[in-house]
Amino acid sequence: MTVLVTGATGFIGLNLLHAMAGGGSERDPVAMVRASASTARLPDGVATVEADLSDSESLAAAMADTDADSVVHLAAAVYDQSAMQGTNVAGTERLLDAAAEAGVEQVVFLSTIGAHPEVPADADSPYQRSKVAAEELLFEHDHPFEVAALYPTYIFGPRDYRLTRYEHVRPVAANRVLVPPLYTYDEYNVVHVEDVVGSIKYALDAGATDRYLITGPNLTNQQVLGTIARHAPGNCRVVNVPYGVTRWAVKPAMDLLHRVGVSPVPGSGFLERGDYGTVRADLTRRAPVRQRSWQAALTETMDWYRTVGVL
C-alpha cells in the first residue's frame, strides 16, 4: 500500500517519513515535493514525486504515478497570510478532487486545535480561519473516500529545521535570570511530535472517517520555561512572579514611571497573555495513541537543537 505525503519536507512530514521508513510499516510513503524543494533531509530510500497544490494537473499526475491508496495532507501555509487561502483552502480542495478522481481510499488531514468543533477558533487568526474552511471541504461534502482529521496543540520535538520553537528557547539561553511575566504571561499545551506521528499512523490503520484530538496538559510559563532552563546552556534561573502581582503592582508602577518620563513604555505590555494551544480541562491529555510526556517533548527538542549546533 502506498501513502502520498504532502508537506513531506516540513517538521511533521520529516518525522513521519523517518518513522515509516524505519521499518514496521506496511505502507510505502511517497513524498510529494515541489520542484524547488530540497529533498536532502528525507530518509534514504523514500520515493518522491513532484507536484504543487496550486496545480491540479500535477496533483492528478502524482496520484496516477504513485498509485496511492491513501493521502496524508500535511502541507500548509502557517506564517504567510497571503498564501493561506490559496494553499490551505483552495490547495486542499484541488488535492481532494485529485484524490477522488484517482480512487484514493483515505485522506488523513492535519488540522489545528482551533479548528476542532469543541474548541473555539481564534477569529483573529487567518491561519485558524483557513483551517476551519478546509474542514468544511472535508466534512461537509460527500467524498468517495474516508476522511480523518487530527487536531494537535503545540508540537515540540526533533527535526525542527525551521526553528519554529526556538523563540521559547532563545530568552532562556540568553539570560541568567528570567522573569516570565516581564516578557509575556504565556500558557501552553505541549505535545510530542511522536504523538502526532503515531496518531497519523493510527488513523491510517483505522481507515475510518473520524476526528482525533492530540492534546497534552495545560502548562504555565514557569513549567515550560523552567524545564527549558534546566536543559539549556547558561544556567538561567526562571523566577516565578504570579500574574496578579504583575497586574496589580508591576503595571501601575510602570505606568507611573512612563508618565514621569523614566520608562519609555507604559505598563500595558506587561499584561499581554500568549496562548499556545490550551484547551478546556476535559479535553486535555487526549490522543488515540499512548503519549510521550510534555517534558520529553521539550528536552528532546533541546537535545536536537544542541545536536545541530543551535545551542
PDB file of C-alpha atoms in Angstrom:
ATOM      1  CA  MET A   1       0.000   0.000   0.000  1.00  0.00           C
ATOM      2  CA  THR A   2       1.237   3.478  -0.890  1.00  0.00           C
ATOM      3  CA  VAL A   3       0.764   6.691   1.073  1.00  0.00           C
ATOM      4  CA  LEU A   4       1.284  10.031  -0.644  1.00  0.00           C
ATOM      5  CA  VAL A   5       2.524  12.608   1.892  1.00  0.00           C
ATOM      6  CA  THR A   6       2.180  16.334   1.250  1.00  0.00           C
ATOM      7  CA  GLY A   7       4.301  18.702   3.322  1.00  0.00           C
ATOM      8  CA  ALA A   8       6.911  15.944   3.398  1.00  0.00           C
ATOM      9  CA  THR A   9       9.895  18.260   3.948  1.00  0.00           C
ATOM     10  CA  GLY A  10       8.331  20.059   6.916  1.00  0.00           C
ATOM     11  CA  PHE A  11       8.599  19.400  10.643  1.00  0.00           C
ATOM     12  CA  ILE A  12       5.809  16.811  10.874  1.00  0.00           C
ATOM     13  CA  GLY A  13       6.480  15.374   7.431  1.00  0.00           C
ATOM     14  CA  LEU A  14      10.118  14.580   8.121  1.00  0.00           C
ATOM     15  CA  ASN A  15       9.291  12.912  11.423  1.00  0.00           C
ATOM     16  CA  LEU A  16       6.511  10.876   9.802  1.00  0.00           C
ATOM     17  CA  LEU A  17       8.694   9.732   6.922  1.00  0.00           C
ATOM     18  CA  HIS A  18      11.561   8.750   9.235  1.00  0.00           C
ATOM     19  CA  ALA A  19       9.118   6.725  11.341  1.00  0.00           C
ATOM     20  CA  MET A  20       7.585   4.989   8.325  1.00  0.00           C
ATOM     21  CA  ALA A  21      10.920   4.356   6.645  1.00  0.00           C
ATOM     22  CA  GLY A  22      12.349   2.885   9.830  1.00  0.00           C
ATOM     23  CA  GLY A  23      10.524  -0.398   9.366  1.00  0.00           C
ATOM     24  CA  GLY A  24       7.413  -1.916  10.861  1.00  0.00           C
ATOM     25  CA  SER A  25       5.059  -0.175   8.442  1.00  0.00           C
ATOM     26  CA  GLU A  26       3.057  -1.982   5.799  1.00  0.00           C
ATOM     27  CA  ARG A  27       2.774   1.249   3.823  1.00  0.00           C
ATOM     28  CA  ASP A  28       5.319   2.709   1.454  1.00  0.00           C
ATOM     29  CA  PRO A  29       5.460   6.502   1.813  1.00  0.00           C
ATOM     30  CA  VAL A  30       5.975   8.732  -1.204  1.00  0.00           C
ATOM     31  CA  ALA A  31       6.995  12.332  -0.503  1.00  0.00           C
ATOM     32  CA  MET A  32       5.162  14.883  -2.623  1.00  0.00           C
ATOM     33  CA  VAL A  33       7.537  17.802  -3.141  1.00  0.00           C
ATOM     34  CA  ARG A  34       7.537  20.981  -5.158  1.00  0.00           C
ATOM     35  CA  ALA A  35      10.119  21.344  -7.917  1.00  0.00           C
ATOM     36  CA  SER A  36      12.036  23.923  -5.851  1.00  0.00           C
ATOM     37  CA  ALA A  37      12.104  21.880  -2.628  1.00  0.00           C
ATOM     38  CA  SER A  38      15.258  20.271  -1.260  1.00  0.00           C
ATOM     39  CA  THR A  39      14.957  16.557  -0.542  1.00  0.00           C
ATOM     40  CA  ALA A  40      18.336  16.285   1.244  1.00  0.00           C
ATOM     41  CA  ARG A  41      16.743  15.701   4.659  1.00  0.00           C
ATOM     42  CA  LEU A  42      14.364  12.966   3.560  1.00  0.00           C
ATOM     43  CA  PRO A  43      15.203   9.449   4.764  1.00  0.00           C
ATOM     44  CA  ASP A  44      17.266   7.328   2.392  1.00  0.00           C
ATOM     45  CA  GLY A  45      15.166   5.283   0.043  1.00  0.00           C
ATOM     46  CA  VAL A  46      11.949   7.314   0.284  1.00  0.00           C
ATOM     47  CA  ALA A  47      10.472   7.871  -3.166  1.00  0.00           C
ATOM     48  CA  THR A  48       9.456  11.364  -4.263  1.00  0.00           C
ATOM     49  CA  VAL A  49       7.032  12.798  -6.788  1.00  0.00           C
ATOM     50  CA  GLU A  50       6.823  16.425  -7.916  1.00  0.00           C
ATOM     51  CA  ALA A  51       3.502  18.223  -7.586  1.00  0.00           C
ATOM     52  CA  ASP A  52       2.116  21.503  -6.304  1.00  0.00           C
ATOM     53  CA  LEU A  53      -1.154  22.259  -4.505  1.00  0.00           C
ATOM     54  CA  SER A  54      -1.634  25.206  -6.878  1.00  0.00           C
ATOM     55  CA  ASP A  55      -1.579  22.937  -9.943  1.00  0.00           C
ATOM     56  CA  SER A  56      -4.450  20.468 -10.396  1.00  0.00           C
ATOM     57  CA  GLU A  57      -2.764  18.671 -13.294  1.00  0.00           C
ATOM     58  CA  SER A  58       0.375  17.992 -11.271  1.00  0.00           C
ATOM     59  CA  LEU A  59      -1.728  16.598  -8.423  1.00  0.00           C
ATOM     60  CA  ALA A  60      -3.605  14.276 -10.757  1.00  0.00           C
ATOM     61  CA  ALA A  61      -0.317  13.110 -12.251  1.00  0.00           C
ATOM     62  CA  ALA A  62       1.168  12.489  -8.790  1.00  0.00           C
ATOM     63  CA  MET A  63      -1.810  10.337  -7.817  1.00  0.00           C
ATOM     64  CA  ALA A  64      -1.561   8.356 -11.040  1.00  0.00           C
ATOM     65  CA  ASP A  65       2.221   7.954 -10.946  1.00  0.00           C
ATOM     66  CA  THR A  66       2.269   6.674  -7.357  1.00  0.00           C
ATOM     67  CA  ASP A  67      -0.988   4.682  -7.455  1.00  0.00           C
ATOM     68  CA  ALA A  68      -1.576   5.956  -3.917  1.00  0.00           C
ATOM     69  CA  ASP A  69      -4.107   4.197  -1.704  1.00  0.00           C
ATOM     70  CA  SER A  70      -4.024   6.955   0.936  1.00  0.00           C
ATOM     71  CA  VAL A  71      -3.028  10.598   1.221  1.00  0.00           C
ATOM     72  CA  VAL A  72      -1.619  12.278   4.323  1.00  0.00           C
ATOM     73  CA  HIS A  73      -2.130  16.006   3.855  1.00  0.00           C
ATOM     74  CA  LEU A  74       0.357  17.956   5.990  1.00  0.00           C
ATOM     75  CA  ALA A  75       1.221  20.850   3.676  1.00  0.00           C
ATOM     76  CA  ALA A  76       0.019  24.245   4.867  1.00  0.00           C
ATOM     77  CA  ALA A  77       0.852  27.914   4.816  1.00  0.00           C
ATOM     78  CA  VAL A  78       1.313  28.691   8.513  1.00  0.00           C
ATOM     79  CA  TYR A  79       3.043  32.079   8.616  1.00  0.00           C
ATOM     80  CA  ASP A  80       2.468  33.664   5.192  1.00  0.00           C
ATOM     81  CA  GLN A  81      -1.026  35.131   5.428  1.00  0.00           C
ATOM     82  CA  SER A  82      -1.125  35.956   1.716  1.00  0.00           C
ATOM     83  CA  ALA A  83      -0.732  32.241   0.873  1.00  0.00           C
ATOM     84  CA  MET A  84      -3.208  30.783   3.380  1.00  0.00           C
ATOM     85  CA  GLN A  85      -6.336  30.951   1.250  1.00  0.00           C
ATOM     86  CA  GLY A  86      -4.581  29.609  -1.842  1.00  0.00           C
ATOM     87  CA  THR A  87      -2.720  26.814  -0.058  1.00  0.00           C
ATOM     88  CA  ASN A  88      -4.825  25.811   2.920  1.00  0.00           C
ATOM     89  CA  VAL A  89      -8.248  26.118   1.304  1.00  0.00           C
ATOM     90  CA  ALA A  90      -8.013  26.115  -2.489  1.00  0.00           C
ATOM     91  CA  GLY A  91      -4.989  23.805  -2.452  1.00  0.00           C
ATOM     92  CA  THR A  92      -6.780  21.357  -0.187  1.00  0.00           C
ATOM     93  CA  GLU A  93      -9.810  21.417  -2.487  1.00  0.00           C
ATOM     94  CA  ARG A  94      -7.636  20.602  -5.505  1.00  0.00           C
ATOM     95  CA  LEU A  95      -5.992  17.748  -3.599  1.00  0.00           C
ATOM     96  CA  LEU A  96      -9.351  16.284  -2.570  1.00  0.00           C
ATOM     97  CA  ASP A  97     -10.604  16.471  -6.158  1.00  0.00           C
ATOM     98  CA  ALA A  98      -7.477  14.696  -7.421  1.00  0.00           C
ATOM     99  CA  ALA A  99      -7.798  12.031  -4.717  1.00  0.00           C
ATOM    100  CA  ALA A 100     -11.413  11.384  -5.691  1.00  0.00           C
ATOM    101  CA  GLU A 101     -10.560  11.090  -9.367  1.00  0.00           C
ATOM    102  CA  ALA A 102      -7.681   8.694  -8.614  1.00  0.00           C
ATOM    103  CA  GLY A 103      -9.775   6.356  -6.472  1.00  0.00           C
ATOM    104  CA  VAL A 104      -7.862   7.017  -3.245  1.00  0.00           C
ATOM    105  CA  GLU A 105      -9.392   5.152  -0.300  1.00  0.00           C
ATOM    106  CA  GLN A 106      -8.489   7.540   2.524  1.00  0.00           C
ATOM    107  CA  VAL A 107      -7.298  11.085   3.260  1.00  0.00           C
ATOM    108  CA  VAL A 108      -5.730  11.950   6.617  1.00  0.00           C
ATOM    109  CA  PHE A 109      -5.638  15.692   7.232  1.00  0.00           C
ATOM    110  CA  LEU A 110      -3.502  17.512   9.778  1.00  0.00           C
ATOM    111  CA  SER A 111      -5.613  20.354  11.108  1.00  0.00           C
ATOM    112  CA  THR A 112      -5.026  22.592  14.131  1.00  0.00           C
ATOM    113  CA  ILE A 113      -6.534  22.594  17.597  1.00  0.00           C
ATOM    114  CA  GLY A 114      -8.601  25.732  16.981  1.00  0.00           C
ATOM    115  CA  ALA A 115     -10.459  24.067  14.105  1.00  0.00           C
ATOM    116  CA  HIS A 116     -11.897  21.274  16.253  1.00  0.00           C
ATOM    117  CA  PRO A 117     -15.661  21.632  16.783  1.00  0.00           C
ATOM    118  CA  GLU A 118     -15.279  21.607  20.585  1.00  0.00           C
ATOM    119  CA  VAL A 119     -12.527  24.243  20.668  1.00  0.00           C
ATOM    120  CA  PRO A 120     -13.335  27.916  19.993  1.00  0.00           C
ATOM    121  CA  ALA A 121     -11.470  29.182  16.945  1.00  0.00           C
ATOM    122  CA  ASP A 122      -9.495  32.411  17.189  1.00  0.00           C
ATOM    123  CA  ALA A 123     -11.428  34.765  14.921  1.00  0.00           C
ATOM    124  CA  ASP A 124      -8.344  36.999  14.664  1.00  0.00           C
ATOM    125  CA  SER A 125      -6.169  34.181  13.305  1.00  0.00           C
ATOM    126  CA  PRO A 126      -6.118  33.933   9.486  1.00  0.00           C
ATOM    127  CA  TYR A 127      -4.440  30.535   9.836  1.00  0.00           C
ATOM    128  CA  GLN A 128      -7.216  29.108  12.007  1.00  0.00           C
ATOM    129  CA  ARG A 129      -9.868  30.583   9.729  1.00  0.00           C
ATOM    130  CA  SER A 130      -8.251  28.891   6.732  1.00  0.00           C
ATOM    131  CA  LYS A 131      -8.137  25.555   8.539  1.00  0.00           C
ATOM    132  CA  VAL A 132     -11.809  25.845   9.509  1.00  0.00           C
ATOM    133  CA  ALA A 133     -12.616  26.495   5.835  1.00  0.00           C
ATOM    134  CA  ALA A 134     -10.602  23.409   4.854  1.00  0.00           C
ATOM    135  CA  GLU A 135     -12.558  21.414   7.437  1.00  0.00           C
ATOM    136  CA  GLU A 136     -15.772  22.338   5.657  1.00  0.00           C
ATOM    137  CA  LEU A 137     -14.361  20.896   2.441  1.00  0.00           C
ATOM    138  CA  LEU A 138     -13.550  17.682   4.266  1.00  0.00           C
ATOM    139  CA  PHE A 139     -16.622  17.051   6.377  1.00  0.00           C
ATOM    140  CA  GLU A 140     -19.451  18.978   4.750  1.00  0.00           C
ATOM    141  CA  HIS A 141     -19.110  17.375   1.321  1.00  0.00           C
ATOM    142  CA  ASP A 142     -19.555  13.802   0.152  1.00  0.00           C
ATOM    143  CA  HIS A 143     -16.326  12.044  -0.824  1.00  0.00           C
ATOM    144  CA  PRO A 144     -15.693   8.575  -2.238  1.00  0.00           C
ATOM    145  CA  PHE A 145     -13.005   8.066   0.414  1.00  0.00           C
ATOM    146  CA  GLU A 146     -12.741   8.101   4.204  1.00  0.00           C
ATOM    147  CA  VAL A 147     -11.575  11.319   5.862  1.00  0.00           C
ATOM    148  CA  ALA A 148      -9.738  11.599   9.186  1.00  0.00           C
ATOM    149  CA  ALA A 149      -8.628  14.885  10.744  1.00  0.00           C
ATOM    150  CA  LEU A 150      -6.103  15.363  13.533  1.00  0.00           C
ATOM    151  CA  TYR A 151      -6.014  18.331  15.891  1.00  0.00           C
ATOM    152  CA  PRO A 152      -2.696  18.761  17.712  1.00  0.00           C
ATOM    153  CA  THR A 153      -1.944  21.530  20.173  1.00  0.00           C
ATOM    154  CA  TYR A 154       1.615  22.948  20.405  1.00  0.00           C
ATOM    155  CA  ILE A 155       4.107  20.470  18.987  1.00  0.00           C
ATOM    156  CA  PHE A 156       7.711  20.090  20.138  1.00  0.00           C
ATOM    157  CA  GLY A 157      10.299  17.558  19.054  1.00  0.00           C
ATOM    158  CA  PRO A 158      13.325  16.900  16.845  1.00  0.00           C
ATOM    159  CA  ARG A 159      13.820  17.848  13.184  1.00  0.00           C
ATOM    160  CA  ASP A 160      12.557  21.403  13.717  1.00  0.00           C
ATOM    161  CA  TYR A 161      14.849  22.697  10.971  1.00  0.00           C
ATOM    162  CA  ARG A 162      12.876  25.911  10.614  1.00  0.00           C
ATOM    163  CA  LEU A 163      13.381  26.647  14.327  1.00  0.00           C
ATOM    164  CA  THR A 164       9.680  27.214  14.881  1.00  0.00           C
ATOM    165  CA  ARG A 165      10.031  26.612  18.631  1.00  0.00           C
ATOM    166  CA  TYR A 166      13.348  28.370  19.154  1.00  0.00           C
ATOM    167  CA  GLU A 167      11.577  31.576  20.221  1.00  0.00           C
ATOM    168  CA  HIS A 168      10.900  29.875  23.575  1.00  0.00           C
ATOM    169  CA  VAL A 169      14.491  28.756  23.968  1.00  0.00           C
ATOM    170  CA  ARG A 170      16.275  31.966  22.985  1.00  0.00           C
ATOM    171  CA  PRO A 171      15.347  34.139  26.000  1.00  0.00           C
ATOM    172  CA  VAL A 172      16.308  31.305  28.357  1.00  0.00           C
ATOM    173  CA  ALA A 173      19.660  30.741  26.669  1.00  0.00           C
ATOM    174  CA  ALA A 174      20.394  34.484  26.558  1.00  0.00           C
ATOM    175  CA  ASN A 175      19.647  35.392  30.196  1.00  0.00           C
ATOM    176  CA  ARG A 176      20.958  34.424  33.623  1.00  0.00           C
ATOM    177  CA  VAL A 177      17.641  35.349  35.263  1.00  0.00           C
ATOM    178  CA  LEU A 178      14.268  35.231  33.509  1.00  0.00           C
ATOM    179  CA  VAL A 179      11.065  36.667  34.960  1.00  0.00           C
ATOM    180  CA  PRO A 180       8.400  35.395  32.523  1.00  0.00           C
ATOM    181  CA  PRO A 181       5.669  37.998  33.153  1.00  0.00           C
ATOM    182  CA  LEU A 182       8.180  40.714  32.229  1.00  0.00           C
ATOM    183  CA  TYR A 183       8.075  39.254  28.722  1.00  0.00           C
ATOM    184  CA  THR A 184       4.529  37.920  28.382  1.00  0.00           C
ATOM    185  CA  TYR A 185       2.357  35.704  30.512  1.00  0.00           C
ATOM    186  CA  ASP A 186       2.082  32.624  28.328  1.00  0.00           C
ATOM    187  CA  GLU A 187       0.171  29.384  28.728  1.00  0.00           C
ATOM    188  CA  TYR A 188       0.845  26.213  26.776  1.00  0.00           C
ATOM    189  CA  ASN A 189      -0.477  22.811  25.850  1.00  0.00           C
ATOM    190  CA  VAL A 190       2.512  20.804  24.652  1.00  0.00           C
ATOM    191  CA  VAL A 191       2.555  17.525  22.742  1.00  0.00           C
ATOM    192  CA  HIS A 192       5.462  15.486  21.389  1.00  0.00           C
ATOM    193  CA  VAL A 193       5.851  15.221  17.622  1.00  0.00           C
ATOM    194  CA  GLU A 194       5.889  11.445  18.090  1.00  0.00           C
ATOM    195  CA  ASP A 195       2.306  11.675  19.393  1.00  0.00           C
ATOM    196  CA  VAL A 196       1.307  13.348  16.139  1.00  0.00           C
ATOM    197  CA  VAL A 197       3.183  10.823  14.001  1.00  0.00           C
ATOM    198  CA  GLY A 198       1.699   7.927  15.951  1.00  0.00           C
ATOM    199  CA  SER A 199      -1.794   9.373  15.600  1.00  0.00           C
ATOM    200  CA  ILE A 200      -1.386   9.733  11.833  1.00  0.00           C
ATOM    201  CA  LYS A 201      -0.354   6.079  11.611  1.00  0.00           C
ATOM    202  CA  TYR A 202      -3.281   5.135  13.850  1.00  0.00           C
ATOM    203  CA  ALA A 203      -5.716   6.989  11.580  1.00  0.00           C
ATOM    204  CA  LEU A 204      -4.270   5.234   8.525  1.00  0.00           C
ATOM    205  CA  ASP A 205      -4.720   1.850  10.188  1.00  0.00           C
ATOM    206  CA  ALA A 206      -8.257   2.674  11.347  1.00  0.00           C
ATOM    207  CA  GLY A 207      -9.305   3.618   7.822  1.00  0.00           C
ATOM    208  CA  ALA A 208     -12.436   5.369   9.025  1.00  0.00           C
ATOM    209  CA  THR A 209     -13.882   8.864   8.934  1.00  0.00           C
ATOM    210  CA  ASP A 210     -13.135  10.397  12.318  1.00  0.00           C
ATOM    211  CA  ARG A 211     -11.625  13.301  14.245  1.00  0.00           C
ATOM    212  CA  TYR A 212      -8.716  12.896  16.683  1.00  0.00           C
ATOM    213  CA  LEU A 213      -7.640  15.362  19.337  1.00  0.00           C
ATOM    214  CA  ILE A 214      -3.929  15.319  20.224  1.00  0.00           C
ATOM    215  CA  THR A 215      -3.542  17.277  23.443  1.00  0.00           C
ATOM    216  CA  GLY A 216      -1.329  17.304  26.492  1.00  0.00           C
ATOM    217  CA  PRO A 217      -1.805  19.022  29.854  1.00  0.00           C
ATOM    218  CA  ASN A 218      -2.239  22.785  30.068  1.00  0.00           C
ATOM    219  CA  LEU A 219       1.013  24.308  31.326  1.00  0.00           C
ATOM    220  CA  THR A 220       2.240  27.572  32.804  1.00  0.00           C
ATOM    221  CA  ASN A 221       5.157  29.741  31.774  1.00  0.00           C
ATOM    222  CA  GLN A 222       7.026  28.550  34.844  1.00  0.00           C
ATOM    223  CA  GLN A 223       6.643  24.888  33.914  1.00  0.00           C
ATOM    224  CA  VAL A 224       7.687  25.284  30.297  1.00  0.00           C
ATOM    225  CA  LEU A 225      10.488  27.831  30.669  1.00  0.00           C
ATOM    226  CA  GLY A 226      11.743  26.184  33.859  1.00  0.00           C
ATOM    227  CA  THR A 227      12.103  22.855  32.049  1.00  0.00           C
ATOM    228  CA  ILE A 228      13.857  24.524  29.143  1.00  0.00           C
ATOM    229  CA  ALA A 229      16.202  26.322  31.554  1.00  0.00           C
ATOM    230  CA  ARG A 230      17.243  23.075  33.208  1.00  0.00           C
ATOM    231  CA  HIS A 231      18.391  21.713  29.854  1.00  0.00           C
ATOM    232  CA  ALA A 232      19.749  24.868  28.226  1.00  0.00           C
ATOM    233  CA  PRO A 233      23.299  26.199  28.464  1.00  0.00           C
ATOM    234  CA  GLY A 234      23.910  29.247  30.623  1.00  0.00           C
ATOM    235  CA  ASN A 235      22.363  28.239  33.967  1.00  0.00           C
ATOM    236  CA  CYS A 236      19.358  30.522  33.566  1.00  0.00           C
ATOM    237  CA  ARG A 237      17.121  30.863  36.615  1.00  0.00           C
ATOM    238  CA  VAL A 238      13.411  31.286  35.917  1.00  0.00           C
ATOM    239  CA  VAL A 239      11.775  33.337  38.671  1.00  0.00           C
ATOM    240  CA  ASN A 240       8.054  32.864  39.077  1.00  0.00           C
ATOM    241  CA  VAL A 241       6.081  36.064  39.540  1.00  0.00           C
ATOM    242  CA  PRO A 242       2.307  35.490  39.812  1.00  0.00           C
ATOM    243  CA  TYR A 243       0.254  37.210  37.147  1.00  0.00           C
ATOM    244  CA  GLY A 244      -1.713  39.028  39.835  1.00  0.00           C
ATOM    245  CA  VAL A 245       1.468  40.726  41.051  1.00  0.00           C
ATOM    246  CA  THR A 246       2.239  41.853  37.516  1.00  0.00           C
ATOM    247  CA  ARG A 247      -1.289  43.151  37.022  1.00  0.00           C
ATOM    248  CA  TRP A 248      -1.723  44.994  40.310  1.00  0.00           C
ATOM    249  CA  ALA A 249       1.854  46.054  41.122  1.00  0.00           C
ATOM    250  CA  VAL A 250       4.190  45.957  38.111  1.00  0.00           C
ATOM    251  CA  LYS A 251       1.787  47.506  35.612  1.00  0.00           C
ATOM    252  CA  PRO A 252       0.798  50.507  37.811  1.00  0.00           C
ATOM    253  CA  ALA A 253       4.453  51.094  38.683  1.00  0.00           C
ATOM    254  CA  MET A 254       5.454  51.071  35.004  1.00  0.00           C
ATOM    255  CA  ASP A 255       2.548  53.363  34.136  1.00  0.00           C
ATOM    256  CA  LEU A 256       3.766  55.832  36.749  1.00  0.00           C
ATOM    257  CA  LEU A 257       7.343  55.652  35.519  1.00  0.00           C
ATOM    258  CA  HIS A 258       6.112  56.207  31.978  1.00  0.00           C
ATOM    259  CA  ARG A 259       4.103  59.284  32.993  1.00  0.00           C
ATOM    260  CA  VAL A 260       7.091  60.903  34.663  1.00  0.00           C
ATOM    261  CA  GLY A 261       9.362  60.113  31.729  1.00  0.00           C
ATOM    262  CA  VAL A 262      11.519  57.395  33.310  1.00  0.00           C
ATOM    263  CA  SER A 263      10.163  54.445  31.312  1.00  0.00           C
ATOM    264  CA  PRO A 264       9.792  54.694  27.522  1.00  0.00           C
ATOM    265  CA  VAL A 265       6.779  52.359  27.577  1.00  0.00           C
ATOM    266  CA  PRO A 266       3.651  52.104  29.772  1.00  0.00           C
ATOM    267  CA  GLY A 267       2.707  49.016  31.727  1.00  0.00           C
ATOM    268  CA  SER A 268       0.033  47.640  29.414  1.00  0.00           C
ATOM    269  CA  GLY A 269       2.531  45.449  27.584  1.00  0.00           C
ATOM    270  CA  PHE A 270       3.211  43.545  30.781  1.00  0.00           C
ATOM    271  CA  LEU A 271      -0.361  42.226  30.780  1.00  0.00           C
ATOM    272  CA  GLU A 272      -0.140  40.580  27.372  1.00  0.00           C
ATOM    273  CA  ARG A 273      -1.041  36.898  27.501  1.00  0.00           C
ATOM    274  CA  GLY A 274       0.075  34.347  24.963  1.00  0.00           C
ATOM    275  CA  ASP A 275      -1.871  31.144  24.396  1.00  0.00           C
ATOM    276  CA  TYR A 276      -0.097  28.223  22.753  1.00  0.00           C
ATOM    277  CA  GLY A 277      -2.825  25.668  22.282  1.00  0.00           C
ATOM    278  CA  THR A 278      -4.550  25.459  25.672  1.00  0.00           C
ATOM    279  CA  VAL A 279      -7.895  23.661  25.825  1.00  0.00           C
ATOM    280  CA  ARG A 280     -10.673  23.035  28.321  1.00  0.00           C
ATOM    281  CA  ALA A 281      -9.672  20.756  31.170  1.00  0.00           C
ATOM    282  CA  ASP A 282     -11.872  17.922  29.920  1.00  0.00           C
ATOM    283  CA  LEU A 283     -10.108  17.989  26.530  1.00  0.00           C
ATOM    284  CA  THR A 284      -6.569  17.667  27.889  1.00  0.00           C
ATOM    285  CA  ARG A 285      -4.382  14.552  27.537  1.00  0.00           C
ATOM    286  CA  ARG A 286      -6.230  13.209  24.507  1.00  0.00           C
ATOM    287  CA  ALA A 287      -4.759  11.101  21.704  1.00  0.00           C
ATOM    288  CA  PRO A 288      -5.552   7.803  20.016  1.00  0.00           C
ATOM    289  CA  VAL A 289      -2.092   6.505  20.944  1.00  0.00           C
ATOM    290  CA  ARG A 290      -0.020   6.290  24.107  1.00  0.00           C
ATOM    291  CA  GLN A 291       1.557   9.700  24.602  1.00  0.00           C
ATOM    292  CA  ARG A 292       5.063  10.862  25.377  1.00  0.00           C
ATOM    293  CA  SER A 293       5.406  13.313  28.257  1.00  0.00           C
ATOM    294  CA  TRP A 294       5.499  17.056  27.707  1.00  0.00           C
ATOM    295  CA  GLN A 295       8.861  17.101  29.499  1.00  0.00           C
ATOM    296  CA  ALA A 296      10.256  14.669  26.926  1.00  0.00           C
ATOM    297  CA  ALA A 297       8.897  16.862  24.134  1.00  0.00           C
ATOM    298  CA  LEU A 298      10.784  19.879  25.472  1.00  0.00           C
ATOM    299  CA  THR A 299      14.024  18.160  26.436  1.00  0.00           C
ATOM    300  CA  GLU A 300      14.298  16.211  23.190  1.00  0.00           C
ATOM    301  CA  THR A 301      13.771  19.438  21.259  1.00  0.00           C
ATOM    302  CA  MET A 302      16.629  20.957  23.252  1.00  0.00           C
ATOM    303  CA  ASP A 303      18.808  17.916  22.615  1.00  0.00           C
ATOM    304  CA  TRP A 304      18.147  18.181  18.902  1.00  0.00           C
ATOM    305  CA  TYR A 305      18.937  21.919  18.837  1.00  0.00           C
ATOM    306  CA  ARG A 306      22.193  21.093  20.567  1.00  0.00           C
ATOM    307  CA  THR A 307      22.985  18.331  18.065  1.00  0.00           C
ATOM    308  CA  VAL A 308      22.569  20.638  15.065  1.00  0.00           C
ATOM    309  CA  GLY A 309      24.594  23.411  16.708  1.00  0.00           C
ATOM    310  CA  VAL A 310      21.843  25.902  17.515  1.00  0.00           C
ATOM    311  CA  LEU A 311      22.645  25.688  21.242  1.00  0.00           C
TER     312      LEU A 311
END
